[in-house]
PDB file of C-alpha atoms in Angstrom:
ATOM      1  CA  UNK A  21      13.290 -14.852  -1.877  1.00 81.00           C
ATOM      2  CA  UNK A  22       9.746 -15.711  -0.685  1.00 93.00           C
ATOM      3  CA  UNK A  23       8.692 -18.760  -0.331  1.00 95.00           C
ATOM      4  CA  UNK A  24       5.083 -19.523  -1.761  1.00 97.00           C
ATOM      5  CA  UNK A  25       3.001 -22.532  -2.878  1.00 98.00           C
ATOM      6  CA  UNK A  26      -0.701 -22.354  -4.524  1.00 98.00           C
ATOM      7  CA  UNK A  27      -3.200 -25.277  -5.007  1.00 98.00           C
ATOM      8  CA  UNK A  28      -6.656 -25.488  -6.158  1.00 98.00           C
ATOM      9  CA  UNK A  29      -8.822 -28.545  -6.099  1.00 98.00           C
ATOM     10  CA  UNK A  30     -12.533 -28.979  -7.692  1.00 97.00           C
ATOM     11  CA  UNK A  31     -14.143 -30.565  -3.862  1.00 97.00           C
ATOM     12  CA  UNK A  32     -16.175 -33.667  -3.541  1.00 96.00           C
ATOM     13  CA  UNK A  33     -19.234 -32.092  -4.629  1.00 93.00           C
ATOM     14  CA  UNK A  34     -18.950 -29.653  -7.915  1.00 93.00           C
ATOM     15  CA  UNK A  35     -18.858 -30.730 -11.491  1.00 92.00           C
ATOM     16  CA  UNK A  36     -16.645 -27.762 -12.228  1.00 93.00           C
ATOM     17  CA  UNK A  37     -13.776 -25.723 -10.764  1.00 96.00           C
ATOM     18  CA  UNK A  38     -14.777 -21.995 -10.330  1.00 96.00           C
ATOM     19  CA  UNK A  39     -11.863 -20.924  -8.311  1.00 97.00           C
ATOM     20  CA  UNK A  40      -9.230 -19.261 -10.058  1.00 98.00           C
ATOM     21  CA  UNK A  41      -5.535 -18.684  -8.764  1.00 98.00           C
ATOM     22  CA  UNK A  42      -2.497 -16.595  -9.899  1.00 98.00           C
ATOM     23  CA  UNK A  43       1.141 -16.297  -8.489  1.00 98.00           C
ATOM     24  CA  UNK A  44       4.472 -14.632  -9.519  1.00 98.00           C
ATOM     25  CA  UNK A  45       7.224 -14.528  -7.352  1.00 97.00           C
ATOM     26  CA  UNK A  46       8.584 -12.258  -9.534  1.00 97.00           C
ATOM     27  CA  UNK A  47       7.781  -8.658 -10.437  1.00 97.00           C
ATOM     28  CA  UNK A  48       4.221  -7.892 -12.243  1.00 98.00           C
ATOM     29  CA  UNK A  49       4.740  -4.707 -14.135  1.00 98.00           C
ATOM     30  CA  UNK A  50       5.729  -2.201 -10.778  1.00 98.00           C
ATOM     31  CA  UNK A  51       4.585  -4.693  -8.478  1.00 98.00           C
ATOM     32  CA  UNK A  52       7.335  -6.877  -6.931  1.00 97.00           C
ATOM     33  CA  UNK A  53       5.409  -9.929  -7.034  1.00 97.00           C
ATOM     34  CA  UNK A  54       2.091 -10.709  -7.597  1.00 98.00           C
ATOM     35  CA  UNK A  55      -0.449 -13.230  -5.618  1.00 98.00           C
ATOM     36  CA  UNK A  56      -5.072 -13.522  -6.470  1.00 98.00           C
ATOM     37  CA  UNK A  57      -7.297 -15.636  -5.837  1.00 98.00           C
ATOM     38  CA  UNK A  58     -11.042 -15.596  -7.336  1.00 98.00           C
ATOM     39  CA  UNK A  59     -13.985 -17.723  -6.490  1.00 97.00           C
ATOM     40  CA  UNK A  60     -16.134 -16.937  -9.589  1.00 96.00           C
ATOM     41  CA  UNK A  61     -20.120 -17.195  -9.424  1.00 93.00           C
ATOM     42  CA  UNK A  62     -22.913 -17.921 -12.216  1.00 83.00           C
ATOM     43  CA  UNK A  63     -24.872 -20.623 -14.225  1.00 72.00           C
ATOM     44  CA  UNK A  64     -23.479 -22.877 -16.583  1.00 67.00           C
ATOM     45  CA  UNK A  65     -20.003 -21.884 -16.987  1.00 75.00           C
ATOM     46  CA  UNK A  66     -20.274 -18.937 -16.745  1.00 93.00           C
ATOM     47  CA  UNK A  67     -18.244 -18.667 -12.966  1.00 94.00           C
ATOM     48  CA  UNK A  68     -15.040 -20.231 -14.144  1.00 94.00           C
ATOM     49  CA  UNK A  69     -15.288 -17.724 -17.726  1.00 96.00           C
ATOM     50  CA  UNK A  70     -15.584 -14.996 -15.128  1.00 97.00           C
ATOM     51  CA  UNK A  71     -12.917 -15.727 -12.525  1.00 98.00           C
ATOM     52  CA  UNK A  72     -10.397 -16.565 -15.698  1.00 98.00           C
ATOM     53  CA  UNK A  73     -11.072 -13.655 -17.116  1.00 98.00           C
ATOM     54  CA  UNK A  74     -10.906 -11.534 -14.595  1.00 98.00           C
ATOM     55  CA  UNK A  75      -7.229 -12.608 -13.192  1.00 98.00           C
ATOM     56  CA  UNK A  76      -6.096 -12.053 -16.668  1.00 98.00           C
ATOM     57  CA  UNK A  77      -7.057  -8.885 -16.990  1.00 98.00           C
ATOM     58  CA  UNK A  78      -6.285  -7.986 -13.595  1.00 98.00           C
ATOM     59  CA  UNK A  79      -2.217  -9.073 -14.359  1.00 98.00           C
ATOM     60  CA  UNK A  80      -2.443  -7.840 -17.693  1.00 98.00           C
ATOM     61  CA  UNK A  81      -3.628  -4.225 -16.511  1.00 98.00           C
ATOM     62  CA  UNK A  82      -0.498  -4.390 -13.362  1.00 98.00           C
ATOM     63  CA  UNK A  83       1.512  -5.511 -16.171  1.00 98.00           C
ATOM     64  CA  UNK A  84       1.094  -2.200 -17.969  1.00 97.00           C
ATOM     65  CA  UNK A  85       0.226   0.491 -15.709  1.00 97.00           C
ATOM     66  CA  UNK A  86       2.822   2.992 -15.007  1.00 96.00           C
ATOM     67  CA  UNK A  87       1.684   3.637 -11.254  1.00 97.00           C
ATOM     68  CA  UNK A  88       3.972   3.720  -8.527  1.00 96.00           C
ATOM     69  CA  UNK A  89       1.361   3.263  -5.543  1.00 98.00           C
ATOM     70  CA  UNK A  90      -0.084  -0.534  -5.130  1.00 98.00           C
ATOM     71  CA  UNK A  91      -3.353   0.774  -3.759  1.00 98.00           C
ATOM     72  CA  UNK A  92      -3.931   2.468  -6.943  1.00 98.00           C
ATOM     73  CA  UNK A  93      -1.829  -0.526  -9.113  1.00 98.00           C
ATOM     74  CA  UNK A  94      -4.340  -2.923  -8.117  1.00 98.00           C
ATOM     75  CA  UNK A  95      -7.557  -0.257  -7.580  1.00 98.00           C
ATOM     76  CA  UNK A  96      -7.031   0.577 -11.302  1.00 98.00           C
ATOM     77  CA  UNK A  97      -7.081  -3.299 -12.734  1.00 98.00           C
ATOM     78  CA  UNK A  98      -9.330  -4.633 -10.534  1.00 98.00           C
ATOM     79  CA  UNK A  99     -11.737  -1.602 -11.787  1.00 98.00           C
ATOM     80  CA  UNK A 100     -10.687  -2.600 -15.276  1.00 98.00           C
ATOM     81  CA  UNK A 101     -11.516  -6.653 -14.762  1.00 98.00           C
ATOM     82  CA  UNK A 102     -15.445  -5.403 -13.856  1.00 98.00           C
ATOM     83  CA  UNK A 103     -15.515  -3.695 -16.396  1.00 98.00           C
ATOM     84  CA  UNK A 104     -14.926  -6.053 -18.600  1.00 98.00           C
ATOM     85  CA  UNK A 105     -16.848  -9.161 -16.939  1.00 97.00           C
ATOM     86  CA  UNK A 106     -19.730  -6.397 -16.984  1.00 97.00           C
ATOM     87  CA  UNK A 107     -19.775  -5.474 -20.337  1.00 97.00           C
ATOM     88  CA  UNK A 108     -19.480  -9.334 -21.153  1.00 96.00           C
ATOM     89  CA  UNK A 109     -22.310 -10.450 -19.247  1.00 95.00           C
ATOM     90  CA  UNK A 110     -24.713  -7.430 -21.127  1.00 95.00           C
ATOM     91  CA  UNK A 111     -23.708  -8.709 -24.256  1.00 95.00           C
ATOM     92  CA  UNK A 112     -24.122 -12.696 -23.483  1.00 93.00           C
ATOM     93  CA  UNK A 113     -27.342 -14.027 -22.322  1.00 91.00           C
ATOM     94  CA  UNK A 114     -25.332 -17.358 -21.375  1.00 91.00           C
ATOM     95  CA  UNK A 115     -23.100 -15.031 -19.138  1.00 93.00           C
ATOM     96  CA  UNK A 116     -25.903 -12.461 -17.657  1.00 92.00           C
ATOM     97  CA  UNK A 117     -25.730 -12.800 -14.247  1.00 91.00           C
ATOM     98  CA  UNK A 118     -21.646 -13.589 -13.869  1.00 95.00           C
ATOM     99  CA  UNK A 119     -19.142 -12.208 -11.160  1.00 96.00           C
ATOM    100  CA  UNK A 120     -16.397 -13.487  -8.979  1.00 97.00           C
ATOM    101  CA  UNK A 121     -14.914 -12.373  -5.913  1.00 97.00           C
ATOM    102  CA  UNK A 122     -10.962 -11.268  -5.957  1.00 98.00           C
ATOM    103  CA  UNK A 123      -8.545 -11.045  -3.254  1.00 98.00           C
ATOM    104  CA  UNK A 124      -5.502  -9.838  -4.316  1.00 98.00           C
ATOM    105  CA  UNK A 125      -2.015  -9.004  -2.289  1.00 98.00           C
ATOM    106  CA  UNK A 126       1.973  -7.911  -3.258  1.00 98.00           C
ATOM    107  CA  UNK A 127       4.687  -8.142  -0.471  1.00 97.00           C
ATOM    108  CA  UNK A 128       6.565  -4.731  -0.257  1.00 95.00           C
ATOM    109  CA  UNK A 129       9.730  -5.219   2.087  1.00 89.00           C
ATOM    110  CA  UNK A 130       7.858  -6.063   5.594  1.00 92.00           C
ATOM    111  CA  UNK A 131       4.484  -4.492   4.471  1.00 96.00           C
ATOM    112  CA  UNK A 132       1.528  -6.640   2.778  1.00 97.00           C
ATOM    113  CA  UNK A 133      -0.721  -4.750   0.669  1.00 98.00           C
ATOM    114  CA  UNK A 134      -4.090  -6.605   0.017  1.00 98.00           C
ATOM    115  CA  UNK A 135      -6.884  -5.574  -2.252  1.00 98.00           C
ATOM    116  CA  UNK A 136     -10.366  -7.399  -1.592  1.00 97.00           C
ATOM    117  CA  UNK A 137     -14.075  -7.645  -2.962  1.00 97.00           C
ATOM    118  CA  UNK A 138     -16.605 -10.673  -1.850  1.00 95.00           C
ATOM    119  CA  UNK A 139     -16.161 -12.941   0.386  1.00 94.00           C
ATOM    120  CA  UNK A 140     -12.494 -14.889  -0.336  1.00 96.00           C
ATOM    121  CA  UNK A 141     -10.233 -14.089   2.311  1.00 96.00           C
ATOM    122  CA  UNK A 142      -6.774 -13.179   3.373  1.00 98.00           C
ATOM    123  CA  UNK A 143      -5.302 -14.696   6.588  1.00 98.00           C
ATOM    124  CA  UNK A 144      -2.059 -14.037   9.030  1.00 98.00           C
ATOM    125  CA  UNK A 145      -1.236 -16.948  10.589  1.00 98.00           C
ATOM    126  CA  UNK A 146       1.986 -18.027  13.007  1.00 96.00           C
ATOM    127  CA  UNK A 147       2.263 -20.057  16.397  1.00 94.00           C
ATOM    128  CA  UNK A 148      -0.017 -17.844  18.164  1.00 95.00           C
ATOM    129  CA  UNK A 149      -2.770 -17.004  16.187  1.00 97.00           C
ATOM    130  CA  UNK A 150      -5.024 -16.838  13.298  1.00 97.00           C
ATOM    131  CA  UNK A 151      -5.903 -13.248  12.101  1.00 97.00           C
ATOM    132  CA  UNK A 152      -7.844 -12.645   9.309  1.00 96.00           C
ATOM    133  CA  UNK A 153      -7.169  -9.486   7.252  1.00 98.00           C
ATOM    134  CA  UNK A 154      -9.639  -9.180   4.653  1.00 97.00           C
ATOM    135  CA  UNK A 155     -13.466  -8.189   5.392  1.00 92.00           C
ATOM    136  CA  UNK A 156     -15.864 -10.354   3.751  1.00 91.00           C
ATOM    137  CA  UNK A 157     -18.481  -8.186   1.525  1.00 79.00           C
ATOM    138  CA  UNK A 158     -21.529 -11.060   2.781  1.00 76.00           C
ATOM    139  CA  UNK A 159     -24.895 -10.306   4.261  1.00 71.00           C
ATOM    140  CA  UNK A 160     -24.404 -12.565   7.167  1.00 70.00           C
ATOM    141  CA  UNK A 161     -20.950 -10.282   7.680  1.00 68.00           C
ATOM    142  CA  UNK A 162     -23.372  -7.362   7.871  1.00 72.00           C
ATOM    143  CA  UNK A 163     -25.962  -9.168  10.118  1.00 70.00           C
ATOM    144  CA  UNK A 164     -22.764 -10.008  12.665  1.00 65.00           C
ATOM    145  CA  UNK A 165     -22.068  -6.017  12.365  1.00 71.00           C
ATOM    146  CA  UNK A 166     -25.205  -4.874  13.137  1.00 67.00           C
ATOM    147  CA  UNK A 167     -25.508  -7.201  15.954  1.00 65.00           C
ATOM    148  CA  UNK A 168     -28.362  -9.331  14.657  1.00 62.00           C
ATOM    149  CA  UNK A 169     -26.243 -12.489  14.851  1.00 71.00           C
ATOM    150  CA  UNK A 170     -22.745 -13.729  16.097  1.00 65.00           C
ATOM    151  CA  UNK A 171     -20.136 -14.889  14.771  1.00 65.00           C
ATOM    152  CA  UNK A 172     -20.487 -18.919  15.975  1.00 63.00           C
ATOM    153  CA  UNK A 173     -24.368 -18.431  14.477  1.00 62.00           C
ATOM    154  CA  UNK A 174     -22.860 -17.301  11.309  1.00 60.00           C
ATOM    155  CA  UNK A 175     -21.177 -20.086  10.331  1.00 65.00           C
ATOM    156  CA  UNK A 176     -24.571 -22.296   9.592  1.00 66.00           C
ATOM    157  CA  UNK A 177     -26.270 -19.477   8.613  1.00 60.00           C
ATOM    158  CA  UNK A 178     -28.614 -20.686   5.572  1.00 61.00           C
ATOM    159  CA  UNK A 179     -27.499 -17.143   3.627  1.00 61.00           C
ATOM    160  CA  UNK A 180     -23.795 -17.351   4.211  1.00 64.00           C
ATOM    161  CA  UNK A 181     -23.377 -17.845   0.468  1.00 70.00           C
ATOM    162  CA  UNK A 182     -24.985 -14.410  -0.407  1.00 77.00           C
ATOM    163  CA  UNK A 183     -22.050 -11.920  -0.928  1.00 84.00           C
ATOM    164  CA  UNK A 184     -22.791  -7.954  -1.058  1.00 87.00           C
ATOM    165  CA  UNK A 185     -20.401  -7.177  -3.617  1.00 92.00           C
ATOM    166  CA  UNK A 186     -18.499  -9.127  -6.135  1.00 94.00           C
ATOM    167  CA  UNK A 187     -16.586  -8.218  -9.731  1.00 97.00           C
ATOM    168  CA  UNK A 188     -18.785  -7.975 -12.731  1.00 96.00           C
ATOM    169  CA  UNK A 189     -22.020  -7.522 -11.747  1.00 94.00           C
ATOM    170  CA  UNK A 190     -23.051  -4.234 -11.676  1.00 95.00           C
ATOM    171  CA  UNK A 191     -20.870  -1.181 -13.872  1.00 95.00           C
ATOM    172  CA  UNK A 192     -18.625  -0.093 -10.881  1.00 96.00           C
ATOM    173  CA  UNK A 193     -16.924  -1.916  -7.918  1.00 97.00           C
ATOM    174  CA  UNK A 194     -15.360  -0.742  -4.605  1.00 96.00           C
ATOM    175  CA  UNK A 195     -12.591  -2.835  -3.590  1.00 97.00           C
ATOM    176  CA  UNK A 196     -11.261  -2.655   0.267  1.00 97.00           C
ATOM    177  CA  UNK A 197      -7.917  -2.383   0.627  1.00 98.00           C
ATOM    178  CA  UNK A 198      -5.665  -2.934   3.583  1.00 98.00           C
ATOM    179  CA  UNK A 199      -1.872  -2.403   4.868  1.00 98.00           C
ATOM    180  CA  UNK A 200      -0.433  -5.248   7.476  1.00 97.00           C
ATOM    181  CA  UNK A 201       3.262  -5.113   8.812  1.00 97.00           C
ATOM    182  CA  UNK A 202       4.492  -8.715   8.642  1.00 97.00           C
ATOM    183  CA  UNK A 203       6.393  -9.974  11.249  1.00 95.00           C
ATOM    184  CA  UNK A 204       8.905 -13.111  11.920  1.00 94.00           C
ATOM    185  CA  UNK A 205       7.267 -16.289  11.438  1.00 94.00           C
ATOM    186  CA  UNK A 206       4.138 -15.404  10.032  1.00 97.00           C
ATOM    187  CA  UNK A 207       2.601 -16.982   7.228  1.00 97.00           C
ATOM    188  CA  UNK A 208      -0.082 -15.401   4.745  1.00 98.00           C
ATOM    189  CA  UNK A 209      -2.749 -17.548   3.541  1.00 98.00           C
ATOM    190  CA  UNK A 210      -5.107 -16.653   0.637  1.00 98.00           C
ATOM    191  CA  UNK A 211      -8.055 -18.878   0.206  1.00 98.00           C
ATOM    192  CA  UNK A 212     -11.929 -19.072  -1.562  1.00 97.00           C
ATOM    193  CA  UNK A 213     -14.818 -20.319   1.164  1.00 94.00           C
ATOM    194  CA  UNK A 214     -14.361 -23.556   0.445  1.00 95.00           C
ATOM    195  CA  UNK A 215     -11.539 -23.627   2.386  1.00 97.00           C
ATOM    196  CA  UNK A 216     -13.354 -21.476   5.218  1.00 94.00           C
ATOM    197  CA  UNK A 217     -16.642 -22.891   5.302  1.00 92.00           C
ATOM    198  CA  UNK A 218     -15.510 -26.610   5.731  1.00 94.00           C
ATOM    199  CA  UNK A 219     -12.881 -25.689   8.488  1.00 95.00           C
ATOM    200  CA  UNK A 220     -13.027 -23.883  11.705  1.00 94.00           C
ATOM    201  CA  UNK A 221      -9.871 -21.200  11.734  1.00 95.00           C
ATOM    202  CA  UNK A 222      -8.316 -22.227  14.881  1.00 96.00           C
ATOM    203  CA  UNK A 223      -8.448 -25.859  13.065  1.00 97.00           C
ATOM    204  CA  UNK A 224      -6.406 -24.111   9.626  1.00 98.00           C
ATOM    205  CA  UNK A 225      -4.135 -22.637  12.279  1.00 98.00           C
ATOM    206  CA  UNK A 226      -3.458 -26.071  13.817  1.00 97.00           C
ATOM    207  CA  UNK A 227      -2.665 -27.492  10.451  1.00 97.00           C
ATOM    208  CA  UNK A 228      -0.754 -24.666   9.421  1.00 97.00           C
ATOM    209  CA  UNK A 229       1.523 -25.301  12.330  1.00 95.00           C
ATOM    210  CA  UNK A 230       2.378 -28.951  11.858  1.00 93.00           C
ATOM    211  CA  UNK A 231       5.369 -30.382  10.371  1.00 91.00           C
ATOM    212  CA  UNK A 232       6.566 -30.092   6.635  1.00 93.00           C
ATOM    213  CA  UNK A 233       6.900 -27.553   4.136  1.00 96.00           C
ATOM    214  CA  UNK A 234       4.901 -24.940   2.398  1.00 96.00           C
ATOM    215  CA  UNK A 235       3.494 -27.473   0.106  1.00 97.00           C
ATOM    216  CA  UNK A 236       2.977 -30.309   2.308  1.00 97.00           C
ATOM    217  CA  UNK A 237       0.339 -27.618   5.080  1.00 97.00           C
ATOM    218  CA  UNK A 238      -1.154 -26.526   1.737  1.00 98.00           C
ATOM    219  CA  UNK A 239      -2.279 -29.724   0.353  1.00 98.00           C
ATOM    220  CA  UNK A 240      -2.820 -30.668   4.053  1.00 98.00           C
ATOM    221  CA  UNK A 241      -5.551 -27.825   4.534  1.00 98.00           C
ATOM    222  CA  UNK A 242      -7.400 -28.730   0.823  1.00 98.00           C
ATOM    223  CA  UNK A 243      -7.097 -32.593   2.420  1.00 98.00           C
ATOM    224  CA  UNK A 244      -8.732 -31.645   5.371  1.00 98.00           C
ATOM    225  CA  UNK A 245     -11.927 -29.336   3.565  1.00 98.00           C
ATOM    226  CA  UNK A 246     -12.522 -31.716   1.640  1.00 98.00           C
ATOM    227  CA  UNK A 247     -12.562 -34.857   4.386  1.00 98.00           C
ATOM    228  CA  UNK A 248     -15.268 -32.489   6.107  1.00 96.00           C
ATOM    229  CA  UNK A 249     -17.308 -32.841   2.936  1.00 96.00           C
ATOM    230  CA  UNK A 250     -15.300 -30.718  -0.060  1.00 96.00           C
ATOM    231  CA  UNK A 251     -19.018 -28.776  -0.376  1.00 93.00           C
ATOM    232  CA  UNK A 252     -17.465 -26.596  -2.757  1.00 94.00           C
ATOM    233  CA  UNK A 253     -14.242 -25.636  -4.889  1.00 97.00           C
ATOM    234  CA  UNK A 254     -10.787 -25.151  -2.500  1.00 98.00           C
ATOM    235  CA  UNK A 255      -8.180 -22.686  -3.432  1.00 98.00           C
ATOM    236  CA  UNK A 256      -5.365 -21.836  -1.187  1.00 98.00           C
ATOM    237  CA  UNK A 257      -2.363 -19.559  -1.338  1.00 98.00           C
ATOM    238  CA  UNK A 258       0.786 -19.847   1.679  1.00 98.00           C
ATOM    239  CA  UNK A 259       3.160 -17.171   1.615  1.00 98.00           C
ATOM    240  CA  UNK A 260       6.269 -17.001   3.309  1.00 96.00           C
ATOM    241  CA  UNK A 261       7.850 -13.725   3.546  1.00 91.00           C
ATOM    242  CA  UNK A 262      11.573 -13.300   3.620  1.00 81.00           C
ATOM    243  CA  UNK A 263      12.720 -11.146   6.407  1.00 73.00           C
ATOM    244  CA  UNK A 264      16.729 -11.843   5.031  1.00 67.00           C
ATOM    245  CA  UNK A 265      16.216  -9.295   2.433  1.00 55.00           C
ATOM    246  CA  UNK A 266      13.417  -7.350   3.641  1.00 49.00           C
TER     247      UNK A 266
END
């Protein structure tokens, strides 16, 4: 059985919690289990309508699909969830404007299969390193990839909130997708940028790598963002795979 632990706290600065999170151990329609975070976006409250929504639809649509293939399995709902946060925000002046990032993952025996659009991220993480997965859909991602900035610039970056694609705001979406063989002691962790932007990674890796349990380096890390300043909403998934009955 995998181990997992999510926790999402509203930071030192917001009046609301726009992160949304989602976990089942246990199968999600074809899926064996089920893990998404979303970091939802808009006035009023318009980001927390549109990161709820879109997780529901997102397990409701797994729930019922009949595919066999998790690319597709998750392609398909995510798809479905910007469809719907679209055709919402058309209809609802309050809402025009609404979207929320999604990263979204199912462990399949030793495999991780991730789905991703915006800027929330996906991590590996064990005793030796911190790898990130996930590619974040920002324009200060594309500036580092055309080589107009690096990576250490990026980080202050006065646009580092701008993301180049999110769900709901335009009629289609492209999620990226990616495949990563887990290996013995290696932890996933799912998280929104208020995790990321308070905390260095070689810092999350430290305090991923202390003593206690899954739920004790979770609460640790949301502890930490926000004694750097909490700028924004914190949302953090750990997953521990099970190799026994991989």
């Amino acid at each position: 059985m995998i181990k997992t632990f999510s926790i999402t706290d509203i930071g030192r600065k917001r009046k609301l919690n726009q992160d949304y999170v989602y976990t089942s151990e246990q199968p999600v329609g074809n899926l064996p289990n089920f893990f998404i975070v979303a970091d939802g976006m808009g006035g009023h409250n318009a980001g927390d309508y549109a990161s709820k929504v879109t997780v529901e639809t997102i397990v409701a649509d797994i729930s019922e699909s009949f595919e066999k293939n998790p690319v597709r399995i998750m392609g398909r709902a995510i798809e479905a969830a910007n469809a719907v946060i679209y055709r919402k925000s058309c209809e609802n002046s309050e809402l025009e404007g609404m979207g929320t990032t999604v990263v979204a993952a199912t462990c399949i025996g030793g495999y991780l299969q991730v789905a991703n659009v915006g800027d929330s991220r996906l991590y590996i993480v064990n005793n030796r390193e911190i790898r990130q997965i996930t590619r974040d859909h920002s324009l200060v991602e594309e500036m580092i990839r055309m080589g107009g900035i690096d990576r250490a610039d990026a980080r202050n970056h006065p646009d580092k909130n701008i993301i180049t694609r999110a769900v709901g705001v335009s009629e289609a979406v492209e999620p990226d997708f990616f495949t990563v063989e887990l290996k013995e002691g290696d932890t996933v962790l799912m998280c929104t940028d208020g995790l990321t932007n308070m905390l260095e990674d070689e810092y999350i890796r430290t305090l991923m790598n202390g003593a206690g349990d899954i739920a004790g380096k979770a609460e640790r890390l949301v502890w930490a963002a926000n004694d750097n300043g909490g700028r924004d909403n914190i949302t953090v998934i750990l997953i521990e795979p099970d190799f026994k009955s991989a």
